[in-house]
Tab-separated table of C-alpha atoms in Angstrom:
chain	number	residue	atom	x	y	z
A	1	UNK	CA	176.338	34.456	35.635
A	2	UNK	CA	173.735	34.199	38.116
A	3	UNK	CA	170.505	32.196	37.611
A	4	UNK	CA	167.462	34.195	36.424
A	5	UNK	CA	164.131	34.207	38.471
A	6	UNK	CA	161.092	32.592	37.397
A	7	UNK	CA	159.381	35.125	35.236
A	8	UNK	CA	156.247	35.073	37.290
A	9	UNK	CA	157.594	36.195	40.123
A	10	UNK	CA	157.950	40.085	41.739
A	11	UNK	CA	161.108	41.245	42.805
A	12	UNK	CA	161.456	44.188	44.935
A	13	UNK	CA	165.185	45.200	45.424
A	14	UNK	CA	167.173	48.605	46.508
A	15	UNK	CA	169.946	48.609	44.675
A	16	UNK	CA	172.612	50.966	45.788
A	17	UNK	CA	175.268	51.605	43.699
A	18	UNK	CA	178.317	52.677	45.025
A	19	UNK	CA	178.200	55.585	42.730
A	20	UNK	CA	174.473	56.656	43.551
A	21	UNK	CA	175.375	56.027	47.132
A	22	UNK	CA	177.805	58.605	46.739
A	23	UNK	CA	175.576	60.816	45.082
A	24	UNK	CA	172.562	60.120	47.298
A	25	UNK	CA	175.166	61.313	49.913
A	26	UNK	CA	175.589	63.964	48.035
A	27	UNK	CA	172.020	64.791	47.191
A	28	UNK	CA	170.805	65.015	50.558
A	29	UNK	CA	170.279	61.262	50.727
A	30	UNK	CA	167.637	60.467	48.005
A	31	UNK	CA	165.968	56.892	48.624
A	32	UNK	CA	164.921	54.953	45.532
A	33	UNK	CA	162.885	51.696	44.749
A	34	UNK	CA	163.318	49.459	42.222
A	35	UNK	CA	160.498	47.257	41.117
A	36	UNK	CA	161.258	44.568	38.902
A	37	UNK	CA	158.735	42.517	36.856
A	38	UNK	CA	159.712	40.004	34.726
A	39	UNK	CA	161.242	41.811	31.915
A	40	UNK	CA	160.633	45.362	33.110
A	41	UNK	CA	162.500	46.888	35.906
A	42	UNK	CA	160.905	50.253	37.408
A	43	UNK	CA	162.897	52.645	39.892
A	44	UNK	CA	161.528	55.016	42.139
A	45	UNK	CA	163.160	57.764	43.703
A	46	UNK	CA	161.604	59.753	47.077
A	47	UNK	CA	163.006	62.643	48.651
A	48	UNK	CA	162.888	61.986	52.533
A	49	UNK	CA	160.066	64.793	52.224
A	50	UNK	CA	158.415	62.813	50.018
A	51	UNK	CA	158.427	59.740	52.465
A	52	UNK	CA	157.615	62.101	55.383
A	53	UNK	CA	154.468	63.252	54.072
A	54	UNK	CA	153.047	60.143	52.483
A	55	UNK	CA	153.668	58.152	56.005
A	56	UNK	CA	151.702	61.295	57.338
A	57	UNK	CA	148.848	60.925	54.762
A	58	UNK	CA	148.512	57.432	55.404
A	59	UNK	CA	148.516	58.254	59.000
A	60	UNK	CA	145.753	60.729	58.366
A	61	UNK	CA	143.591	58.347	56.458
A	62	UNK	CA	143.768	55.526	58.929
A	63	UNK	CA	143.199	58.009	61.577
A	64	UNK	CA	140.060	59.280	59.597
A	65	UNK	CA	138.618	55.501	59.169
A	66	UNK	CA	139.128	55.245	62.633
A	67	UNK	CA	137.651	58.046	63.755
A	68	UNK	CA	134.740	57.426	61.157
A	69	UNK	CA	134.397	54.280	62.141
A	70	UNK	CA	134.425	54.816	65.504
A	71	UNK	CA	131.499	57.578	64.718
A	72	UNK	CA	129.835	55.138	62.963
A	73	UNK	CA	130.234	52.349	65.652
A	74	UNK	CA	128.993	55.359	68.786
A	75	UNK	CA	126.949	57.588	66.966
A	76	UNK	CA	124.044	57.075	68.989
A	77	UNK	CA	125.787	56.789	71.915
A	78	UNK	CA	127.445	60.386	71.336
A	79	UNK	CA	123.930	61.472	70.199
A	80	UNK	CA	122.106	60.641	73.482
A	81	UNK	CA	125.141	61.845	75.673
A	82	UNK	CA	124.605	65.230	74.007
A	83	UNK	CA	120.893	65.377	73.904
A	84	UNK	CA	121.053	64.649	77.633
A	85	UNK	CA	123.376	67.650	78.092
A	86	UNK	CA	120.920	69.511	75.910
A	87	UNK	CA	118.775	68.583	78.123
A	88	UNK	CA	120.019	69.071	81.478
A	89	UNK	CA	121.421	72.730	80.039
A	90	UNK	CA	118.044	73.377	79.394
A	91	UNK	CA	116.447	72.260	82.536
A	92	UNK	CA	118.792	73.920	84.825
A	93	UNK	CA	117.964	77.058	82.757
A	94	UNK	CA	114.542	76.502	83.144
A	95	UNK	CA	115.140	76.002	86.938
A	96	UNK	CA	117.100	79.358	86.758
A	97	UNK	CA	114.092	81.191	84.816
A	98	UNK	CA	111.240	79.622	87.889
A	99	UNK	CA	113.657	80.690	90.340
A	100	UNK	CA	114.222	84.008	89.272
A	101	UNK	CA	110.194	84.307	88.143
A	102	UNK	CA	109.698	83.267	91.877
A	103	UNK	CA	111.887	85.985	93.122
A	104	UNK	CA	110.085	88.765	90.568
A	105	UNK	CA	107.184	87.589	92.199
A	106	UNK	CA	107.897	87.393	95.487
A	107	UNK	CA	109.255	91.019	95.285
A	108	UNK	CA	106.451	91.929	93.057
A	109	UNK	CA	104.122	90.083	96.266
A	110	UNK	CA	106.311	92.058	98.920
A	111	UNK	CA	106.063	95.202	97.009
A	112	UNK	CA	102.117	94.960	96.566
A	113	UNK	CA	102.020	94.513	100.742
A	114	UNK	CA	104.280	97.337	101.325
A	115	UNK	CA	102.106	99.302	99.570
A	116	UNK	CA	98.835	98.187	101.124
A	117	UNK	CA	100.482	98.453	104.070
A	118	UNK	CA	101.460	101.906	103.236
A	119	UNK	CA	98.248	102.634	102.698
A	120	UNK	CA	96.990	101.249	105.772
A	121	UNK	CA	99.459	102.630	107.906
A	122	UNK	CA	98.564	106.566	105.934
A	123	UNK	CA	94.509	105.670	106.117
A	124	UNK	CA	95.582	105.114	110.138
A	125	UNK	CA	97.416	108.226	110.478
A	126	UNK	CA	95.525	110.578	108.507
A	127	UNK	CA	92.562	109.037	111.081
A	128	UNK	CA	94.328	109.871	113.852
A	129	UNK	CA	95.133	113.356	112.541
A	130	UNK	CA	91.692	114.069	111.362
A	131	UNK	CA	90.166	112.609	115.106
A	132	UNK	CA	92.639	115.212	116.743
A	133	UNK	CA	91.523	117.658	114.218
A	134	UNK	CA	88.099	117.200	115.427
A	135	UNK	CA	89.155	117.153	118.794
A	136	UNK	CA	90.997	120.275	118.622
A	137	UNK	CA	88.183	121.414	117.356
A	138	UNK	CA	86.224	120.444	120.608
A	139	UNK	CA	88.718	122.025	123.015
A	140	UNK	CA	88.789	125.046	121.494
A	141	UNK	CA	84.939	125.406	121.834
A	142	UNK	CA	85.952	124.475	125.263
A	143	UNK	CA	87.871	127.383	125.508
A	144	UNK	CA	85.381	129.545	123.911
A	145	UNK	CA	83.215	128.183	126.766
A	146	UNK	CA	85.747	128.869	129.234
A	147	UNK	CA	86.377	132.258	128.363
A	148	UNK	CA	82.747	133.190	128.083
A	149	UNK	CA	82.199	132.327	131.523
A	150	UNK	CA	85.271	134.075	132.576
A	151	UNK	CA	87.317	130.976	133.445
A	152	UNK	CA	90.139	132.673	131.396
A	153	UNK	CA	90.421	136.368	129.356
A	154	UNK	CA	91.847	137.521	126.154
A	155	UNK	CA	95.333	136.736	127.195
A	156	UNK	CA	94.907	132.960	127.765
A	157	UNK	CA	95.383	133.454	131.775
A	158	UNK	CA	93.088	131.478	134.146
A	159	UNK	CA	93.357	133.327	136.687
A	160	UNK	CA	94.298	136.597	135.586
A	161	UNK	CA	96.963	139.269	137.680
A	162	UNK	CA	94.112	141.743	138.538
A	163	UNK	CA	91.731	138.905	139.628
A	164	UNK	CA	94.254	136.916	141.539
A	165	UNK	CA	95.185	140.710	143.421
A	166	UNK	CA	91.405	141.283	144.103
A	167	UNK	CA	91.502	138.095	146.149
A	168	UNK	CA	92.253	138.950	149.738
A	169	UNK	CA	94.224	136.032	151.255
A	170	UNK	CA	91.766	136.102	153.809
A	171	UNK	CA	89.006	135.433	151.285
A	172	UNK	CA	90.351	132.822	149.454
A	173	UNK	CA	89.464	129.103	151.011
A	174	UNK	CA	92.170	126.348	151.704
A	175	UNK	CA	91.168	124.548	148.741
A	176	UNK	CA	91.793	127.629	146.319
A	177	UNK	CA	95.520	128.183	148.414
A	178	UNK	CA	96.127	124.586	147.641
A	179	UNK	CA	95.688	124.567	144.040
A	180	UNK	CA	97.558	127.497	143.990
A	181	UNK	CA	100.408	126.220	145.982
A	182	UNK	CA	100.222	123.177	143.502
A	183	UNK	CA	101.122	125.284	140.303
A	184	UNK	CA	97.426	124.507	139.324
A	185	UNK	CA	97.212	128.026	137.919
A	186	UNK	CA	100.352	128.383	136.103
A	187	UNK	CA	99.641	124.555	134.950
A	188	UNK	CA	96.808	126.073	133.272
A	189	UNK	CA	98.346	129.038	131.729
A	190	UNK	CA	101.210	126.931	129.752
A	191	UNK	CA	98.619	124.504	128.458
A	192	UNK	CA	96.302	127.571	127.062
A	193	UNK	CA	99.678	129.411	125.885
A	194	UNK	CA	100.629	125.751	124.351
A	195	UNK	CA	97.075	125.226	122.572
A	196	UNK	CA	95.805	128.962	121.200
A	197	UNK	CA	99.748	130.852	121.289
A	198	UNK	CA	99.759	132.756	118.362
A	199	UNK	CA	103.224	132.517	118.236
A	200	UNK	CA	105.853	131.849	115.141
A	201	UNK	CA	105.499	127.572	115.438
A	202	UNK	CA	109.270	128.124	114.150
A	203	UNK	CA	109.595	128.581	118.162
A	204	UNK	CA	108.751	125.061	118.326
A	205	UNK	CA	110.508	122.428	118.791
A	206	UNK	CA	110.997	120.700	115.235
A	207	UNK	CA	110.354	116.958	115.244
A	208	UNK	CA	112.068	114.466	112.738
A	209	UNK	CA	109.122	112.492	111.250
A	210	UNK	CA	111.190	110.696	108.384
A	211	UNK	CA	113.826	107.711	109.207
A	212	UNK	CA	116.935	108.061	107.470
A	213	UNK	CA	116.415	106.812	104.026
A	214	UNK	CA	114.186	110.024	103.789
A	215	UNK	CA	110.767	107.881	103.897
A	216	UNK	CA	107.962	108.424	106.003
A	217	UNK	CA	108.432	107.358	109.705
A	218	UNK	CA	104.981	106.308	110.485
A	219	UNK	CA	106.118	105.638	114.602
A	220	UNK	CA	107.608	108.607	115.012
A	221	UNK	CA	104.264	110.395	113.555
A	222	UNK	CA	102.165	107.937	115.618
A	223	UNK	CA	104.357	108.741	118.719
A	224	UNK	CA	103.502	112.446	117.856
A	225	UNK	CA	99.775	112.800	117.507
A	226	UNK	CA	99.590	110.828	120.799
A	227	UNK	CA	101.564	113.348	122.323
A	228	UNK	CA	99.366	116.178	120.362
A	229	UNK	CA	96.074	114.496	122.758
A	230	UNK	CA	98.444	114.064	125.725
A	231	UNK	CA	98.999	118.046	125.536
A	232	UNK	CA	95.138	118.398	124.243
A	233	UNK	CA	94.217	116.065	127.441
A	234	UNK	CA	96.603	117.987	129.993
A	235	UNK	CA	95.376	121.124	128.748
A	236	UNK	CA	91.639	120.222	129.209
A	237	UNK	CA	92.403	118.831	132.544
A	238	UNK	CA	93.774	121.784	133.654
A	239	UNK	CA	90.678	123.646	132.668
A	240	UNK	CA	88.659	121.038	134.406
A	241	UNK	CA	90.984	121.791	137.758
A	242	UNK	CA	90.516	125.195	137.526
A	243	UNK	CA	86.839	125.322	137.292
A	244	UNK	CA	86.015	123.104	140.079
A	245	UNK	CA	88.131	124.548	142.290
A	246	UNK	CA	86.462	127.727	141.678
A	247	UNK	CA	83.077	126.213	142.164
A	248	UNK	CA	84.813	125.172	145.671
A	249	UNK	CA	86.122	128.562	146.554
A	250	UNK	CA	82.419	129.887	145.569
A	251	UNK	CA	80.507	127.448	147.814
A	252	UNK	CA	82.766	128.046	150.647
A	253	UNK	CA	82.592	131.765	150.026
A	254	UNK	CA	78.828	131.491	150.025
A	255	UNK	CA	78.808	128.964	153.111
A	256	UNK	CA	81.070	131.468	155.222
A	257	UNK	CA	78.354	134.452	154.800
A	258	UNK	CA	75.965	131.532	156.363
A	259	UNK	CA	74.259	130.747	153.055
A	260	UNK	CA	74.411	127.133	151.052
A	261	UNK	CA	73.733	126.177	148.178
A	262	UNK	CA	73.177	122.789	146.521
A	263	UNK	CA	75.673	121.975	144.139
A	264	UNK	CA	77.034	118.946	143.317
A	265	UNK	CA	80.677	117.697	144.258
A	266	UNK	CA	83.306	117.061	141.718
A	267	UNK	CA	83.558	113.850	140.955
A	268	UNK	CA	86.580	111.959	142.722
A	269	UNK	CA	87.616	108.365	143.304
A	270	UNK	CA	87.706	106.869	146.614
A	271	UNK	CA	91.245	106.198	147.891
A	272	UNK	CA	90.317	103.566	150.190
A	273	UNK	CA	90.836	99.956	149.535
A	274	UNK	CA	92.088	100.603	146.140
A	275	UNK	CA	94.921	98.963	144.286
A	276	UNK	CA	95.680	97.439	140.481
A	277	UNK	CA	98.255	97.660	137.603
A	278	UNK	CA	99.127	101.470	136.359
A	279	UNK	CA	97.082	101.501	132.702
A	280	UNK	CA	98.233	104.554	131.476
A	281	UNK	CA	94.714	105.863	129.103
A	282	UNK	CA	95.570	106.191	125.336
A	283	UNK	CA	95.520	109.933	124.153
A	284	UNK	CA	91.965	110.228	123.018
A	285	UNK	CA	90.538	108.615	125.827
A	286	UNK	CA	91.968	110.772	128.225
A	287	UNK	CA	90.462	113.822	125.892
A	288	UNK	CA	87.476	112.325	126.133
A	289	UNK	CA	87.392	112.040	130.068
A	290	UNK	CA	88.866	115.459	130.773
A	291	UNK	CA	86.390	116.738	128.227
A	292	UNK	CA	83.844	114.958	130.643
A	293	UNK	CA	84.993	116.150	133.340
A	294	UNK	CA	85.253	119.972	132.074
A	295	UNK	CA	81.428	119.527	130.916
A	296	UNK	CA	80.814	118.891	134.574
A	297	UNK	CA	82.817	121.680	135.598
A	298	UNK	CA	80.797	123.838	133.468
A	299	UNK	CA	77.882	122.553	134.955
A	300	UNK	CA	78.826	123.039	138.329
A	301	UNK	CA	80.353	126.573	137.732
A	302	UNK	CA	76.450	127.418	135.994
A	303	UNK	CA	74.971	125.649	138.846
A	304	UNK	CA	76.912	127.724	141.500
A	305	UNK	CA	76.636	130.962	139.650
A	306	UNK	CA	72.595	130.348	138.899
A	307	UNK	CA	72.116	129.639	143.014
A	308	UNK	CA	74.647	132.889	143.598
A	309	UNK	CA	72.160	135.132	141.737
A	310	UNK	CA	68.998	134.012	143.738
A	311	UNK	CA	70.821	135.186	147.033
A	312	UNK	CA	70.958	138.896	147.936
A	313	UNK	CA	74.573	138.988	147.279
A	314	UNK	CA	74.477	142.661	145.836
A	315	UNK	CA	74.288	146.283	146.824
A	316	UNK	CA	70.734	147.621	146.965
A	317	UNK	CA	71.595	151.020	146.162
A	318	UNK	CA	74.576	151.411	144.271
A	319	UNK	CA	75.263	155.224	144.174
A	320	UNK	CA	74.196	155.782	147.798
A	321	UNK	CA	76.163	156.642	150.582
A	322	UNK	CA	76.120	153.875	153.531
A	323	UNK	CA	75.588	156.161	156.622
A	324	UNK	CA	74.804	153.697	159.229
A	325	UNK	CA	75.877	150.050	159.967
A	326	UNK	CA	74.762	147.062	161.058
A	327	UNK	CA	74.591	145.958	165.207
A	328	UNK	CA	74.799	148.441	168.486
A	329	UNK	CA	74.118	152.673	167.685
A	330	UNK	CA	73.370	155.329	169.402
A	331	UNK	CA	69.669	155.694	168.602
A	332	UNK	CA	69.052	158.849	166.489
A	333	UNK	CA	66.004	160.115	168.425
A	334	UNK	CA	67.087	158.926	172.196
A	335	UNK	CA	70.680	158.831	171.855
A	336	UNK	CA	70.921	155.671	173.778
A	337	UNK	CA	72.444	152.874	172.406
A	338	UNK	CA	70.207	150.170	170.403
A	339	UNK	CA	70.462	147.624	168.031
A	340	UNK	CA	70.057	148.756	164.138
A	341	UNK	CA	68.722	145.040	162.350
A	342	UNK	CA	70.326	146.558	159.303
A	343	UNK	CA	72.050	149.066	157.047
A	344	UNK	CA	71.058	152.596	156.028
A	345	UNK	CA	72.400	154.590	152.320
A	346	UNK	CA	71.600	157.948	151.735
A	347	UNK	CA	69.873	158.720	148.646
A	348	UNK	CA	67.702	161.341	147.099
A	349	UNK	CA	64.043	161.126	147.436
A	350	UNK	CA	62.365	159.747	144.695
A	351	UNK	CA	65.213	157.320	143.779
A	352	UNK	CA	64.182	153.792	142.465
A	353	UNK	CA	64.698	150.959	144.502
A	354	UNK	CA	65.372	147.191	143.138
A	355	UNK	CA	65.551	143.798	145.462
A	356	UNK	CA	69.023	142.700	145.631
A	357	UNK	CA	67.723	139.002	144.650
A	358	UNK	CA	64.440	137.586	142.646
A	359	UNK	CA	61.859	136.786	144.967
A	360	UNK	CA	58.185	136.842	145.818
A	361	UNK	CA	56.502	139.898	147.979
A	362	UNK	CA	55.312	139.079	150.962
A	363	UNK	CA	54.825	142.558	152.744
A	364	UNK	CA	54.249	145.660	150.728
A	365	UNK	CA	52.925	148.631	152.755
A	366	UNK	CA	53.244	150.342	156.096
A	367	UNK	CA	55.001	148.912	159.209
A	368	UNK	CA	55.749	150.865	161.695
A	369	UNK	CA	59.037	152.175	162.534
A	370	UNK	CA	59.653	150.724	159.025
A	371	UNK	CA	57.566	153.725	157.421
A	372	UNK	CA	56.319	152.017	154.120
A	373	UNK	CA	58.633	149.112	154.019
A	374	UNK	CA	58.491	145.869	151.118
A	375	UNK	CA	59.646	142.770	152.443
A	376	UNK	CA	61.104	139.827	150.017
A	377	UNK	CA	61.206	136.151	150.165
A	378	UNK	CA	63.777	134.848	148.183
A	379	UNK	CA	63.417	131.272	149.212
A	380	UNK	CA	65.522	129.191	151.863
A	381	UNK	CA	64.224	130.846	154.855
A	382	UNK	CA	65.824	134.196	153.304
A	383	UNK	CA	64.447	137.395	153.419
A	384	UNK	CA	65.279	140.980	152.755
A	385	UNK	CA	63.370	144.403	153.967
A	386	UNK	CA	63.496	147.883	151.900
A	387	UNK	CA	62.289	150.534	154.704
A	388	UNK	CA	61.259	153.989	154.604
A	389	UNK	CA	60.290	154.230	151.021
A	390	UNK	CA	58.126	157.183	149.831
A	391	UNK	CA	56.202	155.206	147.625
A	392	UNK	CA	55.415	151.496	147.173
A	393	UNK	CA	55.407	150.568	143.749
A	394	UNK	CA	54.361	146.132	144.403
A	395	UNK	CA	52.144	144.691	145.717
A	396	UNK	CA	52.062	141.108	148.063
A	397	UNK	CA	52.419	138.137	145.926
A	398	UNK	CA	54.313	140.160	143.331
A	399	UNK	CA	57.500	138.139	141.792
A	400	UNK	CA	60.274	140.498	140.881
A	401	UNK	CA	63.482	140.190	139.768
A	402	UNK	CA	66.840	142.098	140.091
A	403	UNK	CA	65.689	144.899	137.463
A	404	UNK	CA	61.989	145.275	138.953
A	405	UNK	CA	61.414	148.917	140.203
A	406	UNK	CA	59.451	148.291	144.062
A	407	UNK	CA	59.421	151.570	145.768
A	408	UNK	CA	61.355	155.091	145.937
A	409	UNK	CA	63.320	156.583	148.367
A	410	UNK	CA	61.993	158.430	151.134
A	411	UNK	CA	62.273	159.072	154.708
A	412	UNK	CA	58.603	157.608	156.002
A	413	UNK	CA	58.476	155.748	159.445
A	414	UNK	CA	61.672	156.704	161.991
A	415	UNK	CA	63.691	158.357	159.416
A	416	UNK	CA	66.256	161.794	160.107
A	417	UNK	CA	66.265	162.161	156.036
A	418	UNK	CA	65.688	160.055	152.991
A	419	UNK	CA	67.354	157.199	152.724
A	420	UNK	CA	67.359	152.976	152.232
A	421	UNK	CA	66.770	150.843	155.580
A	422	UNK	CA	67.755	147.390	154.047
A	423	UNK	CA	68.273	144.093	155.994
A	424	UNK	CA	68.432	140.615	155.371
A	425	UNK	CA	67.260	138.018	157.653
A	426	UNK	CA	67.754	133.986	157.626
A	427	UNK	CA	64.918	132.556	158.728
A	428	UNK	CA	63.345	135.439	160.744
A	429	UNK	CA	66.713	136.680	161.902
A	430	UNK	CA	68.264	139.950	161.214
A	431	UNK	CA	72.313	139.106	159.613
A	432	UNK	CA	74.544	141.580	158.442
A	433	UNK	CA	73.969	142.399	155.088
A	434	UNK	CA	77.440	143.525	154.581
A	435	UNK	CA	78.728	140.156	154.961
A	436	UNK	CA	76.368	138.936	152.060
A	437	UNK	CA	77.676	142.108	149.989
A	438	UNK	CA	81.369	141.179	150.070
A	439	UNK	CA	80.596	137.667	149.447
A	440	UNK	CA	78.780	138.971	146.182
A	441	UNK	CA	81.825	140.914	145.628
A	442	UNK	CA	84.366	138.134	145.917
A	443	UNK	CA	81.907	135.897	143.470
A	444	UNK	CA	81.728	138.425	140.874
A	445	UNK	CA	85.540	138.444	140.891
A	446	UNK	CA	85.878	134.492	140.987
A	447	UNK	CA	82.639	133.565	139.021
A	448	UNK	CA	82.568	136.528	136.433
C-alpha cells in the first residue's frame, strides 16, 4: 500500500480511469479535476466548452485591466491628443468660415462696384443722350433757320429741282459748279433726309445695343450716340457748305453786274506751312464747330442779302412793257442813231412809280430832255433816274424806300407817249440797268 501524504499538503491530480477514459471518449472527451485535501477529495468535470469560454473570460478580464490600466496610465495624454484635434477641427473650420466670409464679401464688395459702376456708366450715357437731345434740338432750329431763309424747302432739298433749273449754267460762278461737281448738294440732301425723314425708323438699320448675356452694352451705346453727333455734325456741315457757297455765288453774281459788296469771307485755314498728327474731334465738338460755322453762314447769307436789297437789283415797273433798250437807237425825233443812257416801259399815265433801291433824293423836278425826272442816291457812287414823270410826288433830301410812291407816269420832257425813262449810273456813269435786273433775278432765286 502506498504511503499517505502529509495531511497538510494539496494534491491536485487527473485521474483517468481507464473506464472514464473510455467514456470521456465516448462523451465527447469530458476533462475533469480532482482536488484532494487531506481527507476530502473534490472532482471537477468541464466540457471543452466550458474550458473554451472561461480561458476567453479570463482573456477578457486581463484584456480589460490592461486596457484600463493603460487608460488610467495615458488618460491625459489621450485627453490632450484629442483636445488638440478638437482644436485644430475647429480652427480649420474657423479658417473655412473667414475664408468663405472673405469671399461673401469680396463678392458682396465687387457687386456694390458693379453697381456704382452701373450707375456711373447709365448717369454717363443718359448725359450723353440728353446733350444730343439738346443738340438735336439746336440743329433742328438750325433747320428752321435754314428753311426760313430759303436755304432748303418743305421737302428737305437744298437746292431744290426748280431752283437748280432756274440757274443758267452761264450764271452760276466756278465756285457754285464746284460744289456741285463735289456732291455738295446731294451731301446735303441725305443728311436733311437722315435728320427730319419722316419715315417708318423700322427702315433703319437696327443696332444690337445688348452683349450676349442680354445685359446692357454700354460701348456699343457709347459707340452709337457718337455716331448720332457724327451724323448731327455732317449734317450741320453740310448746311454750313451750302450757305457759304451761296453767299459766294451771290457776291460774284453781284461783282459781275459791276457792283460789290462787303461781306466777309468764310472762314478757312491756311494750307501753307501746315503739318501735325490727325486728331479726329469728338462728336459734340464737331457739332459745336459746324454749328459755328453755320451761325456764320447765316450771318454772311443776312449780310449778303441786306447789301443785295440796297442795290437797284429790281424792276422799276413791273407790269410795264420794256419798249426801248439800253446803248445805240435810232433817235425817235431825228431818226439818226444816238445813244439811249437807259431803258424805257410803257405804262399808263398816272401809274405810281417806286425806286428800285432805298436811297436819299437828290434831284426831284424838271431836267430837260428828262421832263420831270427824280434822281436817287443809293450810296456807293450809285445812282438811279425815273424820267418823264407827270407828277413828282418827293422832294430833294427825301429818304425812300422800295414801297415809297415818288412820281407817276407820264410822257413830260422828249417823250412819244407815257412811259418810265429809268437808268442807273455808277459813279456818274450811265450802265445797263438790265444787267443789274437779271442779277436781282438770279439772287432772288439763290438768296430767297
Amino acid at each position: 500500500m502506498p504511503a499517505r501524504r502529509p495531511a497538510s499538503s494539496w494534491s491536485v491530480a487527473l485521474m483517468m480511469r481507464p473506464q472514464a477514459a473510455d467514456r470521456y471518449r465516448s462523451q465527447n472527451s469530458a476533462r475533469r479535476i480532482v482536488i484532494i485535501s487531506r481527507d476530502n477529495t473534490r472532482t471537477y468535470t468541464f466540457s471543452p466548452l466550458a474550458l473554451f469560454g472561461g480561458l476567453t473570460l479570463f482573456l477578457t478580464v486581463s484584456l480589460g485591466f490592461l486596457a484600463a490600466t493603460t487608460y488610467l496610465v495615458f488618460r491625459d495624454d489621450l485627453f490632450d491628443l484629442v483636445r488638440e484635434r478638437n482644436a485644430d477641427m475647429q480652427q480649420a473650420y474657423e479658417d473655412r468660415i473667414a475664408r468663405l466670409r472673405s469671399e461673401i464679401d469680396r463678392i458682396s464688395s465687387r457687386q456694390i462696384l458693379d453697381s456704382v459702376a452701373m450707375d456711373e456708366k447709365v448717369e454717363k450715357i443718359m448725359s450723353a443722350q440728353q446733350g444730343i437731345a439738346d443738340r438735336q434740338r439746336a440743329v433742328g432750329d438750325l433747320i428752321d433757320k435754314a428753311r426760313s431763309i430759303g436755304l432748303i424747302d418743305g421737302r428737305n432739298a437744298a437746292i431744290t429741282a426748280d431752283k437748280r433749273a432756274a440757274l443758267d449754267p452761264a450764271d452760276v460762278t466756278g465756285s457754285v459748279n464746284a460744289y456741285a461737281d463735289a456732291g455738295g448738294a446731294n451731301l446735303i440732301d441725305r443728311q436733311f433726309d437722315a435728320l427730319t425723314s419722316t419715315a417708318p425708323k423700322a427702315a433703319a438699320a437696327k443696332v444690337d445695343l445688348r452683349t450676349t448675356d442680354g445685359k446692357p452694352d454700354f460701348k456699343a451705346i457709347a459707340s452709337h450716340l457718337a455716331a448720332v453727333d457724327a451724323e448731327q455734325a455732317k449734317a450741320v456741315e453740310a448746311i454750313a457748305d451750302a450757305a457759304n457757297s451761296r453767299v459766294d455765288a451771290a457776291v460774284e453774281i453781284i461783282a459781275d453786274a459791276g457792283l460789290r459788296v462787303n461781306v466777309p469771307e468764310a472762314p478757312a485755314d491756311s494750307q501753307d506751312a501746315v503739318g501735325g498728327p490727325y486728331i479726329p474731334m469728338a462728336g459734340a465738338q464737331a457739332l459745336a464747330a459746324a454749328m459755328q460755322e453755320a451761325d456764320q453762314a447765316f450771318g454772311r447769307i443776312a449780310l449778303v442779302k441786306a447789301a443785295a436789297a440796297r442795290l437797284p437789283l429790281v424792276r422799276p415797273m413791273p407790269g410795264g412793257d420794256m419798249t426801248s433798250n439800253f446803248g445805240s437807237r435810232r433817235d425817235p425825233f431825228l431818226g439818226s442813231l444816238a445813244f439811249h443812257a437807259g431803258i424805257d416801259f410803257r405804262s399808263p399815265t398816272g401809274t405810281d412809280i417806286r425806286p428800285t433801291a432805298p436811297g436819299v433824293v437828290t434831284v426831284a423836278g424838271w431836267s430837260g430832255g428828262y421832263g420831270n425826272m427824280v434822281e436817287v442816291d443809293h450810296g456807293n457812287g450809285v445812282t438811279t433816274r425815273y424820267g418823264h414823270m407827270s407828277r413828282i410826288i418827293t422832294h430833294v433830301g427825301d429818304r425812300v424806300t422800295r414801297d415809297t410812291v415818288i412820281g407817276e407816269v407820264g410822257s413830260t420832257g422828249r417823250s412819244t407817249g407815257p412811259h418810265l425813262h429809268y437808268e442807273t449810273r455808277i459813279n456818274g456813269t450811265p450802265l445797263n440797268p438790265i444787267n443789274y435786273i437779271n442779277a436781282g433775278n438770279r439772287l432772288a432765286s439763290l438768296l430767297p
